[in-house]
Coordinates of C-alpha atoms in Angstrom, one line a residue:
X252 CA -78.0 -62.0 -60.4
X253 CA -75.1 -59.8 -61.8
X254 CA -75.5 -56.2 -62.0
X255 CA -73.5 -54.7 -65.1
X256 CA -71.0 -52.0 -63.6
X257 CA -72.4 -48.4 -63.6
X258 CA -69.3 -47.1 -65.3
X259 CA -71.2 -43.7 -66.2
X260 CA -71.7 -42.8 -62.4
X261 CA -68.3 -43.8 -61.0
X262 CA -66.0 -40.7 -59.8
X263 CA -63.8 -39.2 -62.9
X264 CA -59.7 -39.5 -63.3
X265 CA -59.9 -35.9 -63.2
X266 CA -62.2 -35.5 -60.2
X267 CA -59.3 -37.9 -58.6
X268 CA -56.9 -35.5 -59.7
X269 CA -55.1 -37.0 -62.1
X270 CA -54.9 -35.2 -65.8
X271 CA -52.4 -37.5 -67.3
X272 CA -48.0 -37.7 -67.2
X273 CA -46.2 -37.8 -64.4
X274 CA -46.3 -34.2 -62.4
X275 CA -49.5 -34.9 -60.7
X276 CA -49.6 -39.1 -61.0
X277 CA -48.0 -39.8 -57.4
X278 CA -50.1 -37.0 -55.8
X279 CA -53.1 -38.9 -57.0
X280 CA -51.4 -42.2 -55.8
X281 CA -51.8 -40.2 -52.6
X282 CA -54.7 -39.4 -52.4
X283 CA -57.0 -42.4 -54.0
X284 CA -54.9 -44.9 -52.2
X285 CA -55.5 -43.0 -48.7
X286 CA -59.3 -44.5 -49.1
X287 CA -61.0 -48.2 -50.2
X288 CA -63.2 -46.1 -51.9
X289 CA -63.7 -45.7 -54.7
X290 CA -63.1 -49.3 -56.3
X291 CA -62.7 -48.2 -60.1
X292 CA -62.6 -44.9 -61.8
X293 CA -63.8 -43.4 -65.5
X294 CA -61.8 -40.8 -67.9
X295 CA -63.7 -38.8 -69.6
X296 CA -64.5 -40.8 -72.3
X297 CA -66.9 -42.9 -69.7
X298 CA -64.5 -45.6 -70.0
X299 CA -63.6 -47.9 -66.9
X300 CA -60.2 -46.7 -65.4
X301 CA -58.3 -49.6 -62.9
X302 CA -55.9 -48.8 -60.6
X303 CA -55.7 -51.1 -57.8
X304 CA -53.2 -53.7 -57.6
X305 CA -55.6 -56.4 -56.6
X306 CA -57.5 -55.5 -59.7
X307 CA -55.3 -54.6 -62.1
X308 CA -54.1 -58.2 -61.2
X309 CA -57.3 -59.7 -62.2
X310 CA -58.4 -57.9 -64.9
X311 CA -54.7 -58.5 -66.4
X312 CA -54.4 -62.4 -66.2
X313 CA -58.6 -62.6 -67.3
X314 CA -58.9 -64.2 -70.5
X315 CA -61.8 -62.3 -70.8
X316 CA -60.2 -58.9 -70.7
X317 CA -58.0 -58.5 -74.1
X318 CA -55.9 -56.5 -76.0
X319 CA -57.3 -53.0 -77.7
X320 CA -57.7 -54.5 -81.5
X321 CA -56.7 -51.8 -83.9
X322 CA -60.1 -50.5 -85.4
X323 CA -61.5 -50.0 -81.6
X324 CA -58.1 -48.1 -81.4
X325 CA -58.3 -46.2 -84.9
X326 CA -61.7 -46.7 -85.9
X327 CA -61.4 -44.2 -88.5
X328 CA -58.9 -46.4 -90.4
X329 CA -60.9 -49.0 -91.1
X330 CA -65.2 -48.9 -92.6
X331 CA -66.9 -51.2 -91.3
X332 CA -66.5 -54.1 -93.4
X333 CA -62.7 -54.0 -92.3
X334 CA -61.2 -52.5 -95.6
X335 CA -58.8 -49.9 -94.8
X336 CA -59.3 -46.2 -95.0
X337 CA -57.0 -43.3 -95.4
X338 CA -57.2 -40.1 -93.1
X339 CA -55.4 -38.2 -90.3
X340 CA -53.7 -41.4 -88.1
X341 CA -53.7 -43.7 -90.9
X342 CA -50.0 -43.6 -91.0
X343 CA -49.7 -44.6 -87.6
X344 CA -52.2 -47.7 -87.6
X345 CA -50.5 -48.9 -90.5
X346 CA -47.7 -49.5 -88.2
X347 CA -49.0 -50.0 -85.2
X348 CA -51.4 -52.7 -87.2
X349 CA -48.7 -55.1 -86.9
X350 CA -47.8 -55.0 -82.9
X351 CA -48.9 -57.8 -81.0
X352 CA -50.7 -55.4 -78.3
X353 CA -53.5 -55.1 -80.7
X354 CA -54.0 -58.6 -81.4
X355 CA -56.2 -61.1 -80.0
X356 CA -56.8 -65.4 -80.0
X357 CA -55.9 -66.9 -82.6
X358 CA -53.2 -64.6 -83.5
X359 CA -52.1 -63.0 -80.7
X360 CA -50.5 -66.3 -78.8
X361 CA -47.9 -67.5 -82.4
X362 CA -47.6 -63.8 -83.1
X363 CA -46.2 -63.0 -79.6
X364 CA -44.1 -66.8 -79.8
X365 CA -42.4 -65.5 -83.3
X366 CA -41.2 -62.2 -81.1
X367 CA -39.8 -64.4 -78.7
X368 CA -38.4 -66.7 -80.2
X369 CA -36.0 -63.6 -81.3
X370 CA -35.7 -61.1 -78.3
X371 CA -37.4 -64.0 -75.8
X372 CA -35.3 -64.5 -72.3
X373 CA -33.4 -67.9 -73.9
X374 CA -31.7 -65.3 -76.3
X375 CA -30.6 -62.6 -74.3
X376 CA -26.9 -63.8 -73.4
X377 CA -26.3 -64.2 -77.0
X378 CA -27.5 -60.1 -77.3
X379 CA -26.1 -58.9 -74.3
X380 CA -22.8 -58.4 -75.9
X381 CA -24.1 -56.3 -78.7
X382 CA -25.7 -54.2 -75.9
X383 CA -22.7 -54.2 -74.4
X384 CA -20.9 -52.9 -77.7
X385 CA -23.5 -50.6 -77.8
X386 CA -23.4 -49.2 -74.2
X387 CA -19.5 -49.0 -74.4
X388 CA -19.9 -46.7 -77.5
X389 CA -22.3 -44.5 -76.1
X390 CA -20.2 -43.6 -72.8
X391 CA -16.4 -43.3 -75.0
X392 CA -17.8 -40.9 -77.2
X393 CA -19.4 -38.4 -74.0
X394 CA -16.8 -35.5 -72.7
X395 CA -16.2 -36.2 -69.5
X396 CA -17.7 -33.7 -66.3
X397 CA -19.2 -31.3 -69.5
X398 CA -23.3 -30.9 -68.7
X399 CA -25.3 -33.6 -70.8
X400 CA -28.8 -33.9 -71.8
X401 CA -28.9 -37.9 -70.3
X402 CA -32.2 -38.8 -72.6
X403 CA -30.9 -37.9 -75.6
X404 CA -26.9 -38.4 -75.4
X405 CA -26.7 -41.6 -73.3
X406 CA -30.2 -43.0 -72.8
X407 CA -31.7 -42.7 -76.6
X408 CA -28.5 -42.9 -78.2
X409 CA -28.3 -46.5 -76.1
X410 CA -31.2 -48.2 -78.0
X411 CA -30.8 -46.5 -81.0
X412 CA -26.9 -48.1 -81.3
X413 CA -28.4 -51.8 -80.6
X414 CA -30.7 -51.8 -83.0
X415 CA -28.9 -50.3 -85.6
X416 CA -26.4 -53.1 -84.5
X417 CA -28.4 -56.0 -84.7
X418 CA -30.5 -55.0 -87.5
X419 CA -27.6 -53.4 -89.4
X420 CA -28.8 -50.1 -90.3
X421 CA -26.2 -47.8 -92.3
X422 CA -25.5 -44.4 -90.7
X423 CA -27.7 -42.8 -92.8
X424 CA -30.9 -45.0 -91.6
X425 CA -29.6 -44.7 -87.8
X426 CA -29.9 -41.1 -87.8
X427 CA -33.3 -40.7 -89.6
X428 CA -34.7 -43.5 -87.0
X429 CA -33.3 -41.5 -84.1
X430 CA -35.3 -38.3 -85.5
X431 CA -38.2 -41.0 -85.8
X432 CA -38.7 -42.2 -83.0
X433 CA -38.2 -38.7 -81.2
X434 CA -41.3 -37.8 -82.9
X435 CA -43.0 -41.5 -81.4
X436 CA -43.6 -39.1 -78.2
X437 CA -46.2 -37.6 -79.9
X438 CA -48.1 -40.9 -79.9
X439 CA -48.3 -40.8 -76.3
X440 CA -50.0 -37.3 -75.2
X441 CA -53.3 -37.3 -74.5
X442 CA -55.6 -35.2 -76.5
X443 CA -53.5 -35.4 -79.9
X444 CA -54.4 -32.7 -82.1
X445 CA -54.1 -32.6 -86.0
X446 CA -50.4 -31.0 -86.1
X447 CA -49.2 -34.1 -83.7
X448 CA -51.0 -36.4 -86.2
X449 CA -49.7 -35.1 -89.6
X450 CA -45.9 -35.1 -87.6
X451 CA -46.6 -38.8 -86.8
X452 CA -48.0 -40.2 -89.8
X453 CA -44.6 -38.6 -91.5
X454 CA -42.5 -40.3 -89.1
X455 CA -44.0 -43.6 -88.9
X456 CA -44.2 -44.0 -93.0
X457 CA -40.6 -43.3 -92.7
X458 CA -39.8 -45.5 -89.9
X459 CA -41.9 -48.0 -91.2
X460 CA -40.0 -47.7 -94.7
X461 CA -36.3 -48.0 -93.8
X462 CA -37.4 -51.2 -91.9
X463 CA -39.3 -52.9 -94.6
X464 CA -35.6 -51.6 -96.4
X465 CA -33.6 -53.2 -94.0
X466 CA -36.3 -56.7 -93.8
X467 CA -35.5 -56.9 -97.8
X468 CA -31.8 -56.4 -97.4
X469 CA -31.3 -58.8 -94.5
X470 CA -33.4 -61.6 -95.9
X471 CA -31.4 -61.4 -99.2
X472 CA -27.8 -61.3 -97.3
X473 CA -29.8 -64.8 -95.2
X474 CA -29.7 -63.2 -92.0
X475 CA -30.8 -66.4 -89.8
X476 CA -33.0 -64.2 -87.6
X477 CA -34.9 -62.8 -89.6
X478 CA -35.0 -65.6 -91.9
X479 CA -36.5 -67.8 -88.9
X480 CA -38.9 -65.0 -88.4
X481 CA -40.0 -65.0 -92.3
X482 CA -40.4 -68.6 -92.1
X483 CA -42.9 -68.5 -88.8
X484 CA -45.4 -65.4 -90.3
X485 CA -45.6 -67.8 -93.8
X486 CA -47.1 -70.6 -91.2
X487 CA -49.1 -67.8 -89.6
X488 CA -52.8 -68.7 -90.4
X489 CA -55.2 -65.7 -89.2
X490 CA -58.5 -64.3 -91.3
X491 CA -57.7 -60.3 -90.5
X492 CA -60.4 -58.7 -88.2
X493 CA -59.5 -55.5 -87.1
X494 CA -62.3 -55.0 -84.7
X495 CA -61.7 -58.2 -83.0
X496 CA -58.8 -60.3 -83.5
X497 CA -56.4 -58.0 -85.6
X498 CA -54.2 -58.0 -88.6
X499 CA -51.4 -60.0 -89.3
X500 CA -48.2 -58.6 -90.4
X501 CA -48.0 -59.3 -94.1
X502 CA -43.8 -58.8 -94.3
X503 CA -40.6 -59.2 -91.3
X504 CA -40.1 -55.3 -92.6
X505 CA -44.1 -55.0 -91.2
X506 CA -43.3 -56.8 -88.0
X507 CA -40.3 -55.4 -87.2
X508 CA -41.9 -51.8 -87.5
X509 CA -44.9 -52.5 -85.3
X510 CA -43.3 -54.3 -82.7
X511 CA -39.9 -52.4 -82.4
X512 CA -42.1 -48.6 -81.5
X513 CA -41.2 -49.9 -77.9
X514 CA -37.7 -51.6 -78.7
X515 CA -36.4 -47.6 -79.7
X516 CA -39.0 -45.3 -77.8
X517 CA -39.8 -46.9 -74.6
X518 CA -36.7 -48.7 -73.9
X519 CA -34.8 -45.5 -73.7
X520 CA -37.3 -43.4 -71.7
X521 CA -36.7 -46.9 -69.1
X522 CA -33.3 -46.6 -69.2
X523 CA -33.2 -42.3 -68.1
X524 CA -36.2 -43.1 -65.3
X525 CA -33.3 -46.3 -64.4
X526 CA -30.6 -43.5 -63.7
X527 CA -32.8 -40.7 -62.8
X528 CA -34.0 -42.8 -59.9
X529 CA -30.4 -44.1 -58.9
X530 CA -28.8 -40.5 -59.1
X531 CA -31.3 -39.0 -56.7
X532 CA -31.1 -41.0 -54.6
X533 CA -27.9 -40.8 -51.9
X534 CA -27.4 -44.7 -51.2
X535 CA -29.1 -46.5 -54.5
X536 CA -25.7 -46.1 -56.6
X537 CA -23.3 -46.8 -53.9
X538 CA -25.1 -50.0 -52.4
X539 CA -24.7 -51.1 -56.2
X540 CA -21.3 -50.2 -56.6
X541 CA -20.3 -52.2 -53.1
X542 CA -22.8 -55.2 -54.0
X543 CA -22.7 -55.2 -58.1
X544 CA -25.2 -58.0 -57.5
X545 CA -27.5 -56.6 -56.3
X546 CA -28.4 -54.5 -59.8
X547 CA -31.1 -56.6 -61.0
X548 CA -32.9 -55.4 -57.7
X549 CA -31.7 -52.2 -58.2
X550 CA -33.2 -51.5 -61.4
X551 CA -36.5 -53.5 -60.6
X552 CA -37.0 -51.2 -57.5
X553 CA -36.3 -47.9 -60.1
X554 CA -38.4 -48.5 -62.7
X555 CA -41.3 -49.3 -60.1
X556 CA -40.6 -46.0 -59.1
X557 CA -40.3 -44.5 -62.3
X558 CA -42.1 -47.1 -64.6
X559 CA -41.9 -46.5 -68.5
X560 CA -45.5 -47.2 -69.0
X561 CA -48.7 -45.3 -66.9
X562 CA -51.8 -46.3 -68.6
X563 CA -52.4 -49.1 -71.4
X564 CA -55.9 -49.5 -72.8
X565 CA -57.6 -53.1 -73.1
X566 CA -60.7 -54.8 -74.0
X567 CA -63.5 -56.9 -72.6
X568 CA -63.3 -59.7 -75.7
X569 CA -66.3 -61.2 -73.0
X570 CA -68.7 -60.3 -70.3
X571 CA -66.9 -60.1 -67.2
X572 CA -68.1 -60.8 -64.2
X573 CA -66.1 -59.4 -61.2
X574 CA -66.5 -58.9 -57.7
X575 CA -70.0 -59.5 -58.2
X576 CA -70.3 -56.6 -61.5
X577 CA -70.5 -57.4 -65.1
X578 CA -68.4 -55.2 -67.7
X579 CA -70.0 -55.9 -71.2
X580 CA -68.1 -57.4 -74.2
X581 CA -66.6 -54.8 -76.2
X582 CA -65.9 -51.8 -73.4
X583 CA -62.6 -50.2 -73.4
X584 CA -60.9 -50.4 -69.9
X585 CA -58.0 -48.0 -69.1
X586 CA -54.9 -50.4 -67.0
X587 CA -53.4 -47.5 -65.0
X588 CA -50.3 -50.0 -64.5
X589 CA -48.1 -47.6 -62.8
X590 CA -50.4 -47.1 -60.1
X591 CA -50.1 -50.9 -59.2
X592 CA -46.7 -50.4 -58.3
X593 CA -47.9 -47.1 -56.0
X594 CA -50.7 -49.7 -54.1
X595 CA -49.3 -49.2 -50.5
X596 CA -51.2 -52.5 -49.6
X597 CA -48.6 -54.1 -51.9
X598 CA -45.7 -51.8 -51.8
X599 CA -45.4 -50.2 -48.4
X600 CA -44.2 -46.4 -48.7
X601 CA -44.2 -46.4 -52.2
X602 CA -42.3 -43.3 -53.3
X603 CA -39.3 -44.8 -50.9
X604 CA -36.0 -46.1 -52.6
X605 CA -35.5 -49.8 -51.3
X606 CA -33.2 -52.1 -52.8
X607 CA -34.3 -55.0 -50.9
X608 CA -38.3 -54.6 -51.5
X609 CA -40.0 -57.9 -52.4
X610 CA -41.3 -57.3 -56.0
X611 CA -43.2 -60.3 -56.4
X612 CA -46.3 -58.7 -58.5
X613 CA -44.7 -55.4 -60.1
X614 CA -47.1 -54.3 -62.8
X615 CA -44.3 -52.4 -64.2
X616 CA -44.6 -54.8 -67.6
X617 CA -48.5 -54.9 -67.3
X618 CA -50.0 -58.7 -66.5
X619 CA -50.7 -62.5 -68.0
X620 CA -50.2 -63.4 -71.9
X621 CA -50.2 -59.8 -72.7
X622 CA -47.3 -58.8 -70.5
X623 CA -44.4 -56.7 -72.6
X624 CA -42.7 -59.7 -74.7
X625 CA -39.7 -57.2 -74.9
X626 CA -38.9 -56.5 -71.3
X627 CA -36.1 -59.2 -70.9
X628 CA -34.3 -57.1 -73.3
X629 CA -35.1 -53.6 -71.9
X630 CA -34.1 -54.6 -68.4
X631 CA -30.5 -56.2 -70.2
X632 CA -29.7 -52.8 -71.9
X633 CA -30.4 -50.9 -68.6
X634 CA -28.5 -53.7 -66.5
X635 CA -25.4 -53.7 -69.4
X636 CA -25.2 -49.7 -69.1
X637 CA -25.2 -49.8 -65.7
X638 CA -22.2 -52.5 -65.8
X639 CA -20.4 -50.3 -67.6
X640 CA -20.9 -46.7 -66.1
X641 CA -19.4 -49.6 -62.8
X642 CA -16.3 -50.8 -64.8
X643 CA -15.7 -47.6 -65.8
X644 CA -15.9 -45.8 -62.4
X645 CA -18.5 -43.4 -63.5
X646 CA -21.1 -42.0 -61.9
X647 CA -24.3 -39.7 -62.8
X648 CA -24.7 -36.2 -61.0
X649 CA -27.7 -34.3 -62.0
X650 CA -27.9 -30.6 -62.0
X651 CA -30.0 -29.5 -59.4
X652 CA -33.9 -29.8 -59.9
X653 CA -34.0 -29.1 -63.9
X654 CA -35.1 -32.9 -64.4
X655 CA -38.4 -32.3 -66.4
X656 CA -41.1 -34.4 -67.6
X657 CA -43.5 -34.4 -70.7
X658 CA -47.1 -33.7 -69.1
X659 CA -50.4 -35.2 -70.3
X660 CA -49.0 -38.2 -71.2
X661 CA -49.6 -42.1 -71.4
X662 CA -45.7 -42.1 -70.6
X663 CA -43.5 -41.6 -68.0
X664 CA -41.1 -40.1 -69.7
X665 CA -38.6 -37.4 -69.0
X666 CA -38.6 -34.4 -71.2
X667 CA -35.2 -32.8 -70.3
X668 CA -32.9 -34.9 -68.0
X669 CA -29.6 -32.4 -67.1
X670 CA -26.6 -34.1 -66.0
X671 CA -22.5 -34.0 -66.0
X672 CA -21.1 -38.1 -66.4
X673 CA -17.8 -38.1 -64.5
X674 CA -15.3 -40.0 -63.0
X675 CA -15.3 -40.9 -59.6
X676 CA -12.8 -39.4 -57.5
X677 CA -13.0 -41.5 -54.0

């Protein structure tokens, strides 16, 4: 007979030493990973916590294991017949309603489809050249060998011109999305408090507007995207169930807003951790530079390093049984991706640089159907800005140690990333 899983008694994240962000993640990678034991971890909200590579493997491709539907993660947004409610965080899961990592079968596999069939691998040549419009703009504008913040004057300023490219935002929009989504970071600490939740709700209401804005504006100029995309949700058949399955996106401008949070926010906090990895280390950019081919590797092998995302929540949709333990329908289990890419068993000395590393099994995207549907574009920004910093003979130089990073955070993301851009000279 199955035992259910004694998540109450296993050892704490904290006891492990881990607190959240990045300062202290690869000293727990350290230190859990010198030992088979313990299996699985809890955080403090006696929720199971995986972290093994073997088992976030599992638990990822288990059709039993789901996405986090949107009133398990804002139960206060919704009573409990599923009609909304207003409060602190409302303006946030109005958004955040719409994103396909909060829905479940039947919506979650033709939602995810409509997403790419517009940002899917298939259609990335046709936007690498807006990326590469993008990436160009970004570096002509930069003074030369002057110190730089790299987040915010290459990295964010990357995303933020593609988007406002392909969605054709006026100046005016681009610049109030940029202060947007600067304020997204506040979705990702851990232990929000009421002044990160009234800043949010702000910002995603006005993010959320200027896309439904731009949705209206596009579908009445027949922008064929978007008018493919308005013509897929129509055929979208799905009762709403916010505890279970999830809620459909009622416009494009609703789909757009849930489902781009990542396309602006985590896309450039990927594309710093890219060049923050590559600049530290004394080989990564010059093997590139003599073997441009070998940059898809390159950047794979970085953001293992560094990956965008540490933890993801998900939910047992089932019972499911595993290595002989049962976690109950409806528990909340914590994916500690990053630490999958850390799993020496997998990744031999982890927190080494090496081009040439096998990365069959990175769970730098997460695992199975719910695996980022935007990644083939992240990766095609980074890869286009690196082309470019190449044909332009340009290379990054940090300053010293200054290269921060946000603590307590679902994130890895770089708070501060000081750095002169300069011309090579030999």
């Amino acid at each position: 007979m199955n035992d259910h899983l004694d998540i109450a008694n296993l050892p704490s994240l904290a006891e492990a030493g881990f607190s959240g962000g990045r300062d202290n993640f690869r000293e727990f990678c350290r230190t859990i990973f010198r030992i088979n034991e313990p299996r699985f971890l809890r955080n403090d909200q006696n929720q199971l916590v995986v972290f093994r590579h073997e088992d976030l493997q599992a638990f990822g491709t288990a059709p039993q294991i789901g996405n986090l539907p949107i009133g398990k993660l804002y139960p206060a947004r919704f009573a409990s017949d599923g009609s909304p409610a207003r409060g602190p965080g409302s303006g946030v899961a109005d958004v955040i309603s719409s994103q396909v990592f909060t829905f479940n079968p039947p919506l979650h596999g033709p939602a995810r489809q409509i997403l790419i069939d517009w940002l899917g691998p298939k259609q990335i040549a046709a936007l690498e050249k807006v990326g590469r419009q993008a990436a160009h703009a970004v570096l002509d504008r930069i003074q030369h060998s002057s110190p730089l913040d790299f987040v915010s004057a290459i990295a964010e300023r990357l995303t933020i011109s593609f988007w406002s490219s392909l969605l054709h935002l006026t100046d005016s929009e681009t610049e109030t999305i940029g202060a947007c989504t600067r304020e997204m970071t506040r979705l990702f600490r851990l232990g929000r408090n009421a002044d990160d939740l009234q800043a949010l709700d702000l910002a995603f209401a006005e993010y959320a507007r200027i896309l439904d804005d731009v949705a209206t504006r596009r579908l009445a100029a027949k922008d064929p995207d978007l008018t493919a995309i308005a013509e897929k949700l129509a055929a979208l058949r799905s009762d709403d169930d916010p505890f279970a399955v999830g809620v459909a996106p009622k416009s494009v401008g609703q789909l757009l807003a849930g489902n781009l949070v990542d396309g602006f926010h985590t896309t450039a906090l990927a594309t710093a951790n890219t060049f923050c990895v590559l600049a530290r280390d004394p080989n990564a950019m010059t093997q590139v530079r003599n073997s441009p081919q070998l940059a898809a590797k390159a950047i794979a092998e970085a953001l293992r390093i560094e990956p965008p995302i540490i933890l993801l929540k998900r939910y047992a949709l089932e019972d499911f049984t595993y290595r002989g333990k049962t976690i109950p329908a409806g528990s909340i289990v914590t994916m500690l991706w990053a630490a999958g890419n850390y799993d020496p068993s997998v990744f031999p000395d982890p927190e080494r640089f090496d081009i040439n590393r096998l990365h069959a099994g990175l769970t730098t995207f997460g695992k199975g159907i719910h695996i980022c549907p935007g990644r083939h574009l992240g990766v095609m920004l980074i890869r286009v800005l690196l082309d470019v910093f190449l044909e332009k003979d340009i290379e990054v130089e940090l300053s010293g140690d200054r290269v921060t990073w946000i603590p307590r955070h679902m994130v890895n993301q770089l708070s501060a990333m000081p750095a002169i851009v300069k011309r090579r000279t030999g």
